[in-house]
Coordinates of C-alpha atoms and ligand atoms in Angstrom, one line a residue:
X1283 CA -57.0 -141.1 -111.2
X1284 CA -60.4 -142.7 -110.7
X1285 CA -61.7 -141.4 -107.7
X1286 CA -64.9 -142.3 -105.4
X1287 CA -66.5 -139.9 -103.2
X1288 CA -68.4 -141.4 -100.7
X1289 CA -71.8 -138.8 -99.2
X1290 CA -74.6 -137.0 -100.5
X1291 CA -74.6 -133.9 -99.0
X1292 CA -74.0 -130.0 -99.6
X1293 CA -70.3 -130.9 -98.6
X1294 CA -70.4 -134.0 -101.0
X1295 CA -71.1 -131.8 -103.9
X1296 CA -68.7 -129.0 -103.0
X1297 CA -66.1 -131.8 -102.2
X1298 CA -66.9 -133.3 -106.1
X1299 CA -67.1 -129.5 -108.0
X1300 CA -63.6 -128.8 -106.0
X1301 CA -62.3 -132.6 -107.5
X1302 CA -63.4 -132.0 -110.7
X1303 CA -61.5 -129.3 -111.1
X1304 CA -58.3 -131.0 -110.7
X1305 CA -56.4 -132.3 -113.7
X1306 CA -55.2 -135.3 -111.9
X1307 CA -59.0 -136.7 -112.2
X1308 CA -59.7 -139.3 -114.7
X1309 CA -63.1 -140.1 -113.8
X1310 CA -65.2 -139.1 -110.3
X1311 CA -67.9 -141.4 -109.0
X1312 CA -70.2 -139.9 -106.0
X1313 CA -72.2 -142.5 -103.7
X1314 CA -75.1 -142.5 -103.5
X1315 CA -74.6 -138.4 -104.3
X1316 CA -77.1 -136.1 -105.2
X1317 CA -78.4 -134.0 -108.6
X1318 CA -75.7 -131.5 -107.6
X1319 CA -72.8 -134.1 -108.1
X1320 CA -74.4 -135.6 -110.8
X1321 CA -72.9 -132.2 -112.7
X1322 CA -69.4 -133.3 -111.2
X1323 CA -69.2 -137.2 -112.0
X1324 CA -71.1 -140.5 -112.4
X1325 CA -73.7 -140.6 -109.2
X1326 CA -74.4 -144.5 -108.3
X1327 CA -76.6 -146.3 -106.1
X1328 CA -74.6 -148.3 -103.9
X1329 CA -75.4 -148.9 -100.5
X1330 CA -72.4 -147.4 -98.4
X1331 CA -73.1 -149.2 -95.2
X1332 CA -72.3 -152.6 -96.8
X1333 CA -68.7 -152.4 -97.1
X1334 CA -68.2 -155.2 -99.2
X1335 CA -70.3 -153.6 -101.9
X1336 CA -68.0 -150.3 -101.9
X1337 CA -64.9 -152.8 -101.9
X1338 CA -66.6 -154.8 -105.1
X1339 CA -67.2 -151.3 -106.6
X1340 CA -64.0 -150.4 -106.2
X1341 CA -61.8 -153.5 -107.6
X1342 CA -64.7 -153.6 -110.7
X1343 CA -64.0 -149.6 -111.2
X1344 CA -60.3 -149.3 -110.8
X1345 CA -60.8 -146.8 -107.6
X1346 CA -57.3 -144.9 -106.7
X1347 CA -59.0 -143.2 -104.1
X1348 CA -61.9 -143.5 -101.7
X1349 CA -63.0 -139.8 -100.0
X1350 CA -65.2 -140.8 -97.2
X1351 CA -67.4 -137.3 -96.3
X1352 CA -69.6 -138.4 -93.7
X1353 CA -68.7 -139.5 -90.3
X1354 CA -71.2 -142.6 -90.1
X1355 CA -69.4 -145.0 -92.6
X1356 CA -65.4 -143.4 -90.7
X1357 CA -66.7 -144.2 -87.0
X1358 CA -68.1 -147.8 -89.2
X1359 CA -64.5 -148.6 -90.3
X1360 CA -64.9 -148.2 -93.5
X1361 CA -61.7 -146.6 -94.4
X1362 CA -60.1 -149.8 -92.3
X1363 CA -61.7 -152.4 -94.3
X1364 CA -60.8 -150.7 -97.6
X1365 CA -57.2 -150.3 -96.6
X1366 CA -56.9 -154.1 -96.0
X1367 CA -58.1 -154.3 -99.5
X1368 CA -55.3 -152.4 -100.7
X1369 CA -57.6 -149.7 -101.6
X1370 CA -56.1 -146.0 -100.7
X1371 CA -58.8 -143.9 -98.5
X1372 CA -59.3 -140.6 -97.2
X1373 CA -60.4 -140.4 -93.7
X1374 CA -59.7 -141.5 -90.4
X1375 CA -59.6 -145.0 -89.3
X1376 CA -62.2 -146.6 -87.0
X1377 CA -60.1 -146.1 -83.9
X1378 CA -58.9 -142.5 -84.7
X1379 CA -62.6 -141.9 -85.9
X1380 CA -63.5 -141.9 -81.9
X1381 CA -62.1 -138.1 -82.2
X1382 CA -65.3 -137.6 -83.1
X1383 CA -67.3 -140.6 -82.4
X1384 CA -67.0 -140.7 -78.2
X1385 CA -66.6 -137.0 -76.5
X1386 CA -65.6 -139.4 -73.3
X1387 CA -62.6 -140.6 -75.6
X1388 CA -61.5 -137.1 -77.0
X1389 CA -61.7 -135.3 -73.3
X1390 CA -59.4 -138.2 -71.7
X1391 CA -57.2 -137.6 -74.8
X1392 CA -56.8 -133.3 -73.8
X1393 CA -56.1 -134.2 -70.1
X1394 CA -53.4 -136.9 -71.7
X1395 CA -52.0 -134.2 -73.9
X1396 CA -52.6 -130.7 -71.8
X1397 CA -55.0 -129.6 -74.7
X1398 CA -57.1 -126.5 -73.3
X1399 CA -60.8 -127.6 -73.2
X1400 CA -63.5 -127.5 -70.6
X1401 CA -63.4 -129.2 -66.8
X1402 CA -65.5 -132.6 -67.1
X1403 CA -66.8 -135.4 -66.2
X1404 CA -68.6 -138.6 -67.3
X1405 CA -71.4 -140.6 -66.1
X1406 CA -73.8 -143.7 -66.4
X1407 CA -76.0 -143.4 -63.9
X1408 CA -78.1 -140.8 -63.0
X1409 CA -78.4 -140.0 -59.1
X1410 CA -74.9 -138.9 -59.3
X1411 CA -74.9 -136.7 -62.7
X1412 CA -77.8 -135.2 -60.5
X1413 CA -75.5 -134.4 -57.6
X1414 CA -72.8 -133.5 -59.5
X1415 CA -75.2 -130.7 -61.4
X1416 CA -76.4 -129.6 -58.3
X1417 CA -73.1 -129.0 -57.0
X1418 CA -71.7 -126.9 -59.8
X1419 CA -74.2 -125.0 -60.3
X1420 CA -75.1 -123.6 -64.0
X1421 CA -74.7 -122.6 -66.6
X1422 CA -73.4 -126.1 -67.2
X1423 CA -73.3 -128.2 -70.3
X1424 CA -74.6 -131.8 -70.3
X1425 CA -73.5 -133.9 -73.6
X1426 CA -74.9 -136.9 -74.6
X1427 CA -71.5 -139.5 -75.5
X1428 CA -71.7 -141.0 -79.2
X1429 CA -72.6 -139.5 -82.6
X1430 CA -75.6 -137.2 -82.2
X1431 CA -74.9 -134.4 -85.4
X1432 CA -74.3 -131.7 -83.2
X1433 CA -77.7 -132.2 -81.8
X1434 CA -77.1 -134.0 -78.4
X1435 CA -76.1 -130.8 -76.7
X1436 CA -77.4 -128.9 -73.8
X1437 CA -76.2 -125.7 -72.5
X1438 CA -78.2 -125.5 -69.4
X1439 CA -78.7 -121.8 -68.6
X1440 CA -80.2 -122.9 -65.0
X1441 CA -79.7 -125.8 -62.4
X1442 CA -83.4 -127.1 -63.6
X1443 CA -82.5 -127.3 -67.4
X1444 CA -79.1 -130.0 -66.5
X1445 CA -81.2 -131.9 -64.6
X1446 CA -83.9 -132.6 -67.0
X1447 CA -81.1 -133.1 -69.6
X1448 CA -79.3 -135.6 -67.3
X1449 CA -83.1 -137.4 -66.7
X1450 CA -84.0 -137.5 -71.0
X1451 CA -80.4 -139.3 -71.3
X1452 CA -79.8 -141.2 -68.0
X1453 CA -83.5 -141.6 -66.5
X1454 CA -84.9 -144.0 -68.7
X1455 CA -82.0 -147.0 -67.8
X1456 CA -80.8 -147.0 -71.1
X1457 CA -77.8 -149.5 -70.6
X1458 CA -74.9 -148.7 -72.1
X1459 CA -75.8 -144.8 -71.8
X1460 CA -72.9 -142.1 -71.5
X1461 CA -73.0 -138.7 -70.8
X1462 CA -70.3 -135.7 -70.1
X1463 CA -70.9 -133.1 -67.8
X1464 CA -68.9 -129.9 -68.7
X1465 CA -68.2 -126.2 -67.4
X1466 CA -69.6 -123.6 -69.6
X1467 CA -67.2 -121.9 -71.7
X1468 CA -67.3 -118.2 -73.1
X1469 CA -66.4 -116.5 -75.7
X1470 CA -66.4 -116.6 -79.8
X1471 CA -66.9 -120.1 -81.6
X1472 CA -65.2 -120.6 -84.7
X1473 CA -64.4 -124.0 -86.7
X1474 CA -60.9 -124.8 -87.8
X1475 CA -59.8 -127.5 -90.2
X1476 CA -55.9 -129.3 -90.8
X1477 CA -55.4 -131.9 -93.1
X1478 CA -53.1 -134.8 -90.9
X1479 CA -51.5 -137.8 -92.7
X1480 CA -50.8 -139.4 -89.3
X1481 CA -47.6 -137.8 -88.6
X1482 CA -47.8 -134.0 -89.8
X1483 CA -50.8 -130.9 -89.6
X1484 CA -50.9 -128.9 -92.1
X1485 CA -53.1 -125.9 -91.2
X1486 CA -56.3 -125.4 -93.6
X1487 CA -58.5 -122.4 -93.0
X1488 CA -61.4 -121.2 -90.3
X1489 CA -65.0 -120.7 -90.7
X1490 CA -67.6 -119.9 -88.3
X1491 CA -71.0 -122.2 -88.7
X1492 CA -74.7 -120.6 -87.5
X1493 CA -75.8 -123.8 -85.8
X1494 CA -79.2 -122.2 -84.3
X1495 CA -82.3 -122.5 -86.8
X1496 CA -83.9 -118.9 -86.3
X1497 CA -82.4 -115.4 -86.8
X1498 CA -80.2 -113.8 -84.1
X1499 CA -79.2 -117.7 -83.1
X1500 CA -82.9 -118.8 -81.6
X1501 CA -84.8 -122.3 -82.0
X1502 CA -83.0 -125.2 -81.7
X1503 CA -79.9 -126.6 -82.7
X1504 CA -79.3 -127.5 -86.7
X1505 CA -76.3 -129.0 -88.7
X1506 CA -75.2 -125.6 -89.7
X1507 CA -77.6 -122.5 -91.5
X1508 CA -74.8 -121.2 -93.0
X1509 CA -71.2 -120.0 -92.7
X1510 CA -68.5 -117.9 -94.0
X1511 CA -64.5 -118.2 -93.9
X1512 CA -62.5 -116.8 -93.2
X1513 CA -63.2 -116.4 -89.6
X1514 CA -62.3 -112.7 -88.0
X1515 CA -62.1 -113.9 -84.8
X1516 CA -59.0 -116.6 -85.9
X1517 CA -56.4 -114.4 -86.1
X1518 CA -52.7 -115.4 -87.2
X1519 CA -51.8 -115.5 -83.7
X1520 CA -55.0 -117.8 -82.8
X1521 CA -54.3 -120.0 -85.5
X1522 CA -50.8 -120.2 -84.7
X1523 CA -52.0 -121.2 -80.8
X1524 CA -54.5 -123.4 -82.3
X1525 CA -51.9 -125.6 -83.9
X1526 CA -49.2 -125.6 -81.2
X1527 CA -51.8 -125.8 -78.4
X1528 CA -54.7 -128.0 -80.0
X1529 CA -53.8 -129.6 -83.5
X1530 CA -50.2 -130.6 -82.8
X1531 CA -50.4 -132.2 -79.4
X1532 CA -53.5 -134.1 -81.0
X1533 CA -51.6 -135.7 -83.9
X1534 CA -49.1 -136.3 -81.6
X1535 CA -50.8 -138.0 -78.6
X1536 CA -53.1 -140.1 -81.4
X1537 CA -49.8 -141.8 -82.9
X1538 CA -48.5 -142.4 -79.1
X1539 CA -51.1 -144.5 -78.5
X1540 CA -50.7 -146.6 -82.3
X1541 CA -53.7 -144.7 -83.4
X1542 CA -52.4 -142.4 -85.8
X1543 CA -54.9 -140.0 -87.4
X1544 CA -55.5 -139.5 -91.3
X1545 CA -57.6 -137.3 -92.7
X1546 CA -59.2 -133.8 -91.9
X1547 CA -59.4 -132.7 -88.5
X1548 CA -62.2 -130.3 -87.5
X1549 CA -62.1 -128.2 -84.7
X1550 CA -64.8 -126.6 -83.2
X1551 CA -63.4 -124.2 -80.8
X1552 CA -64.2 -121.2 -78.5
X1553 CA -61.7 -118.7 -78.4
X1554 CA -62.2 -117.6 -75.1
X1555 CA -60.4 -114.0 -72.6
X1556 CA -57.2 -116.4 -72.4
X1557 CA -56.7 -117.8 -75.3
X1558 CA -58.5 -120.9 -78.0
X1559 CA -59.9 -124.2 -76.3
X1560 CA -61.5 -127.1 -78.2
X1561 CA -64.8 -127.4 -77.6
X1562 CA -64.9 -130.9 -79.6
X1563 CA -63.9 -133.2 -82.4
X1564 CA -65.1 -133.8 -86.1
X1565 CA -63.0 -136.3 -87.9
X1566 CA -64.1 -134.7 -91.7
X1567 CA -65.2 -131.7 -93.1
X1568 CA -68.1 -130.0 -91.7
X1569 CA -71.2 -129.6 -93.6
X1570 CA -72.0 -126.0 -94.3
X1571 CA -68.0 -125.4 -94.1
X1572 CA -66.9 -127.1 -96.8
X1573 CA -69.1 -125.3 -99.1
X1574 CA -66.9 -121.9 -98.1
X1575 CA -63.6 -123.4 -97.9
X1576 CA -63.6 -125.3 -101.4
X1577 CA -64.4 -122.3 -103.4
X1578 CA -61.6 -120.2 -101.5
X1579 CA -59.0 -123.2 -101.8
X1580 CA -56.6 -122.4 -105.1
X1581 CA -54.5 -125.9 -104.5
X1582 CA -55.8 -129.2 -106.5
X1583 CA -57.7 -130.6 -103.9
X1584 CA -57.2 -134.2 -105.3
X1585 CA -53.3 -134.0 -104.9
X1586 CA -53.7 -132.6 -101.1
X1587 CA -55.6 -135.1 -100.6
X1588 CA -53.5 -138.3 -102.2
X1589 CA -50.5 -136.4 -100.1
X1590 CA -52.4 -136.7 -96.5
X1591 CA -53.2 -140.3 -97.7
X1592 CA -49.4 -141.2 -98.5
X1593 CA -47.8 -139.6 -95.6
X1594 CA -46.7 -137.1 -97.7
X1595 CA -48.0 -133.4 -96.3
X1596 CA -45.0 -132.5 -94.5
X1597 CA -44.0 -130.6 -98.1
X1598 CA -47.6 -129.9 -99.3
X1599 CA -48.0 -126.3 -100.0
X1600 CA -51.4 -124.2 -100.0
X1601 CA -52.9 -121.5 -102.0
X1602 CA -55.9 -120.0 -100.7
X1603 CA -58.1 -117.1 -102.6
X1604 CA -57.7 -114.0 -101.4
X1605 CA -61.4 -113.4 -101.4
X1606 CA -63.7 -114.4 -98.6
X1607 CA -66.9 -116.7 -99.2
X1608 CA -70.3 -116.8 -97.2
X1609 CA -72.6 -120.0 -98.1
X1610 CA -76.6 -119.5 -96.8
X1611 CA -78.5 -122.6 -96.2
X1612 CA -81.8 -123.2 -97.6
X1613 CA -83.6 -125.5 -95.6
X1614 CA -87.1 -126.9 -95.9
X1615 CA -90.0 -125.7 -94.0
X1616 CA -89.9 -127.7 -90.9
X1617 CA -86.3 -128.3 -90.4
X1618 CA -85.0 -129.3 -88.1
X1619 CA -87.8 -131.0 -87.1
X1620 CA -89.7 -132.5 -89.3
X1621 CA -88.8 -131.2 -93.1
X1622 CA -91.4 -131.4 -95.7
X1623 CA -90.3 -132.7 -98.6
X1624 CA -91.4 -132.8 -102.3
X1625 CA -92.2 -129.2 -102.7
X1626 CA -90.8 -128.0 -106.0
X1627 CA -87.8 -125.8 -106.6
X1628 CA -87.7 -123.4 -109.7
X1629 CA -85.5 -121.1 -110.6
X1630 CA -81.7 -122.1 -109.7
X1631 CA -80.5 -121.8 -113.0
X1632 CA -80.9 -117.6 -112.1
X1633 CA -78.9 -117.8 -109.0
X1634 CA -76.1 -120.3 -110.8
X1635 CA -75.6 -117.9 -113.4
X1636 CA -74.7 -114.9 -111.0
X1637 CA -71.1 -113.8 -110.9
X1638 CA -69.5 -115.3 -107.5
X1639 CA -72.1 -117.3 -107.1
X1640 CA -72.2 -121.1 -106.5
X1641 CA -75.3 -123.4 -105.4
X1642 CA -74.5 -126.7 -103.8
X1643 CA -77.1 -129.1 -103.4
X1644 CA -78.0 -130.7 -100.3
X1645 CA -81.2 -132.6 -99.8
X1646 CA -82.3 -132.9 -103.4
X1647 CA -83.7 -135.0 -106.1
X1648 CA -84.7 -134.9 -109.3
X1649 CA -88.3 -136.7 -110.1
X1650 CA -88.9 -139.0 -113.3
X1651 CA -90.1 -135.9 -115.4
X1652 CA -86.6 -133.7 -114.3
X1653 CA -88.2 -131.5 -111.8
X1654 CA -86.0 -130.7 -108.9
X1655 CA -88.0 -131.3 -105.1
X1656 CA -86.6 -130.8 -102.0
X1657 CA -85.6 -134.4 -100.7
X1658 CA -84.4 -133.7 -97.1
X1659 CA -83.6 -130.8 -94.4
X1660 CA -81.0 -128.7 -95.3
X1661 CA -81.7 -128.4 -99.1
X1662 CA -79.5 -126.0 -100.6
X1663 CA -76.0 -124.2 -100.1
X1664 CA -75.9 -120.7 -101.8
X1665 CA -72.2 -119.6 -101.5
X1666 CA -71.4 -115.8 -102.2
X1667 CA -67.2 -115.1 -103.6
X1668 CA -66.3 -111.2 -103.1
X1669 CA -63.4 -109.2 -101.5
X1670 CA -65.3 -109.1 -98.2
X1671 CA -67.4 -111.3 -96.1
X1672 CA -70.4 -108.2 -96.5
X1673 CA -70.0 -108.3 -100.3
X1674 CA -70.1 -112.2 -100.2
X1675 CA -73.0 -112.2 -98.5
X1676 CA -74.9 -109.9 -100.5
X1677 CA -73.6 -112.1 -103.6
X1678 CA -75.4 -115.3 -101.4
X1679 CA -78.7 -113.3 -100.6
X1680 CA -79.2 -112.3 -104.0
X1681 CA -78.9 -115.7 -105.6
X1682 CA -81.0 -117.1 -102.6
X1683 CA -83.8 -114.4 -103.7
X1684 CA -83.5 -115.4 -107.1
X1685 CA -84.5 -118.5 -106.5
X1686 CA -88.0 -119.5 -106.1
X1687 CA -88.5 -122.3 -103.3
X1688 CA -91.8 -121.2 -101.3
X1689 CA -91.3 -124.9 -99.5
X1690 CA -87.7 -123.1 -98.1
X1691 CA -86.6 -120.6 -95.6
X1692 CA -83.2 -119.6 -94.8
X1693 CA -81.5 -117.4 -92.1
X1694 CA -81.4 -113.5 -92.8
X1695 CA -78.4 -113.0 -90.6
X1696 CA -75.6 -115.4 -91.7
X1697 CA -71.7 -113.8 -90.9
X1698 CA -73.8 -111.4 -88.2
X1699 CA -70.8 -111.5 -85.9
X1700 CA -68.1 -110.7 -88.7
X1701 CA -70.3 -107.6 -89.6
Ligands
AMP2587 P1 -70.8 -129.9 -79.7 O1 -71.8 -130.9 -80.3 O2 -69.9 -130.4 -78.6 O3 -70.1 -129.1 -80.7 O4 -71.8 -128.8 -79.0 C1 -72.8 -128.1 -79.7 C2 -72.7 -126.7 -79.3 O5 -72.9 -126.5 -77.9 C3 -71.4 -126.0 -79.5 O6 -71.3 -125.5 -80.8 C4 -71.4 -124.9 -78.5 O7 -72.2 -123.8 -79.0 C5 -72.1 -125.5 -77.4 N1 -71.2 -126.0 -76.4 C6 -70.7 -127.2 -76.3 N2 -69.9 -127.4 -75.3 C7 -69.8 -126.2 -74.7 C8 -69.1 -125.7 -73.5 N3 -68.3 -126.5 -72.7 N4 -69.3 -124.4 -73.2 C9 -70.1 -123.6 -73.9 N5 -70.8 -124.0 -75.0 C10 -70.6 -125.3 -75.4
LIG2588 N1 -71.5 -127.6 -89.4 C1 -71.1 -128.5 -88.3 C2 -70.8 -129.8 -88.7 O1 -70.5 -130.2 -89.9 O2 -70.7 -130.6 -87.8

């Protein structure tokens, strides 16, 4: 099968090593990619957000299959417009895509269903966010609505914090502007992923992210320093709950309303004294997870995928490693910020040859004379394979140490909580 991957990210590459593995793959083109896929398949420049350039690519190329990574070109419609081209896609349509593309959307959808998440509510203007901070009091969490990577989040540890969050969203008159008011929740976050082919979730595997920039979970909030899967803290019994109580009743209430979902669900949750409760939506992989799940997946990626595409999951079977994996970012100095870029990276061929080792690139590029520079925030994804999350993280560290990246820094304390 000819296959096109659609991203250019750490999860992008891990998405194309994990594809290229699989012997139903004739040929695998990444767009736009990044030097990392460009070991996988055929990386070419086409701009995603003009759909009628990916269709064209497509129909020239032969595509079987579209895997859309991001979430900018599922909440776009992508996956819509290619399906009325006859083209097969992976990932949500535009409509399901609101999962993770409006948090107002996904919390009327758990008070529809009975899925366990946090008390709410939503609001446009601001004298009455105000009040309604003042009268619950904190710590409260105040969510901007639409796509903001993880980073339009504030937990408000006092009454002072929500109402400057509610002013920098609501204050200015920004028409249009959306936010959700939340109670704080407590407990232990973990992310869990199920592949859904619109009818039927089959349960993936759980990872816990390190969204905070700085050691110990300080500075502000990133896409994700690192990660490792499995999770501890999902137990059997907690992912059992998390399918009846979360996944399930999702699928379920999504095809009521002629919305079925495709694709992979992620759950970020916080499994909290009584039980798990979703915390929100992500309607594709999450970026570091993938680069821990696809090295402990034993299944052919490519057919799971052509199965949630086709309807066909409800007899998909999974093999998973039994080892556990830990990936540490390596972001440039700066991030999240303001990244510099260009500085030179030496030294990865050390850390790719280590046993149970794998780098994924992120934010990089090769210049004219084959020298690889740091070409965005998050950089690099050093994954670690061992028996145990400790021994996979001492895999990641050393090959992270090997390599020599002054222009980087990375967190010293990825899997903390599993340790
Ligand atoms: P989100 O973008 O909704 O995932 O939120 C970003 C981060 O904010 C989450 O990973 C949590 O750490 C935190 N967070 C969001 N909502 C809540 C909540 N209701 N209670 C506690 N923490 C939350
Ligand atoms: N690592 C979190 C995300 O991909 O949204």
């Amino acid at each position: 099968m000819r296959v096109l991957l659609i991203g250019s990210g750490g999860r992008e590459h891990a998405l194309a090593w994990k594809l290229a593995q699989s012997p139903l793959l004739e040929t695998l083109f990444i767009a736009p990619g990044n030097p990392g896929t460009a070991l996988c398949g055929t990386n070419v420049s086409i701009d995603v957000t003009r759909h009628a350039e990916v269709i064209a690519f497509c129909v020239k190329e032969r595509i079987g299959l579209v895997v859309v990574g991001p979430e900018a070109p599922l909440v776009a419609g992508l996956v819509d417009e290619l399906e009325a081209s006859g083209i097969k896609a992976f990932g949500p349509s535009k409509a399901a895509a609101r999962l993770e593309g409006s948090k107002a959307f996904t919390k009327e959808l758990c008070v529809e269903a009975g899925i366990p998440t946090a008390a709410y509510a939503r609001f446009t203007e601001c004298e009455a966010a105000k009040a309604y901070v003042r009268a619950q009091g904190a710590p409260i969490v105040v969510k901007a609505d639409g796509l903001a990577a993880g980073k339009g989040v504030v937990v408000a540890e006092t009454v002072e914090q929500a109402l400057a969050a509610v002013e920098d969203n609501l204050g200015g008159g920004v028409p249009g502007a959306e936010i959700v008011i939340e109670e704080c929740m407590f407990g232990e976050e973990a992310s869990f992923f199920a592949l859904v082919d619109g009818t039927n979730a089959v349960a993936l595997a759980s990872a816990q992210d390190h969204k905070r920039v700085g050691d110990g979970d300080t500075g502000p909030n990133t896409g994700g320093m690192g990660a490792y899967s499995p999770a501890p803290v999902v137990t059997a019994e907690i992912e059992a709950r998390v399918m009846a109580e979360i996944i399930n009743p999702t699928v379920e209430a999504m095809a009521r309303r002629g919305t079925p979902f495709k694709g992979v669900l992620f759950a970020g949750l916080m499994i909290t004294a009584t039980g798990p409760k979703l915390i929100e939506y992500n309607t594709r992989f999450g970026d570091p997870e993938c680069e821990v799940l696809m090295p402990r997946l034993k299944s052919d990626l490519l057919a799971l995928l052509l199965s949630t595409v086709e309807g066909r999951l409800s007899t998909a079977s999974l093999d998973w490693r039994e080892e556990a994996a830990l990936t540490v970012v390596f972001a440039a100095r700066g991030y999240p910020a303001k990244p510099q870029t260009g500085t030179v990276i030496g030294s990865l061929e050390k850390a790719t040859a280590m046993t149970g080792v794998t780098v994924f690139h992120a934010g990089t590029k090769r210049r004219n004379d084959g020298v690889l520079v740091a070409n965005g925030g998050r950089v690099l994804a050093v994954t670690g394979m061992a028996a145990t999350i400790k021994e996979a993280r001492d895999r990641a560290y050393e090959a992270v140490h090997a390599i020599d990246w002054p222009g980087g820094f990375y967190r010293n304390d990825i899997g903390f909580r599993a340790l």
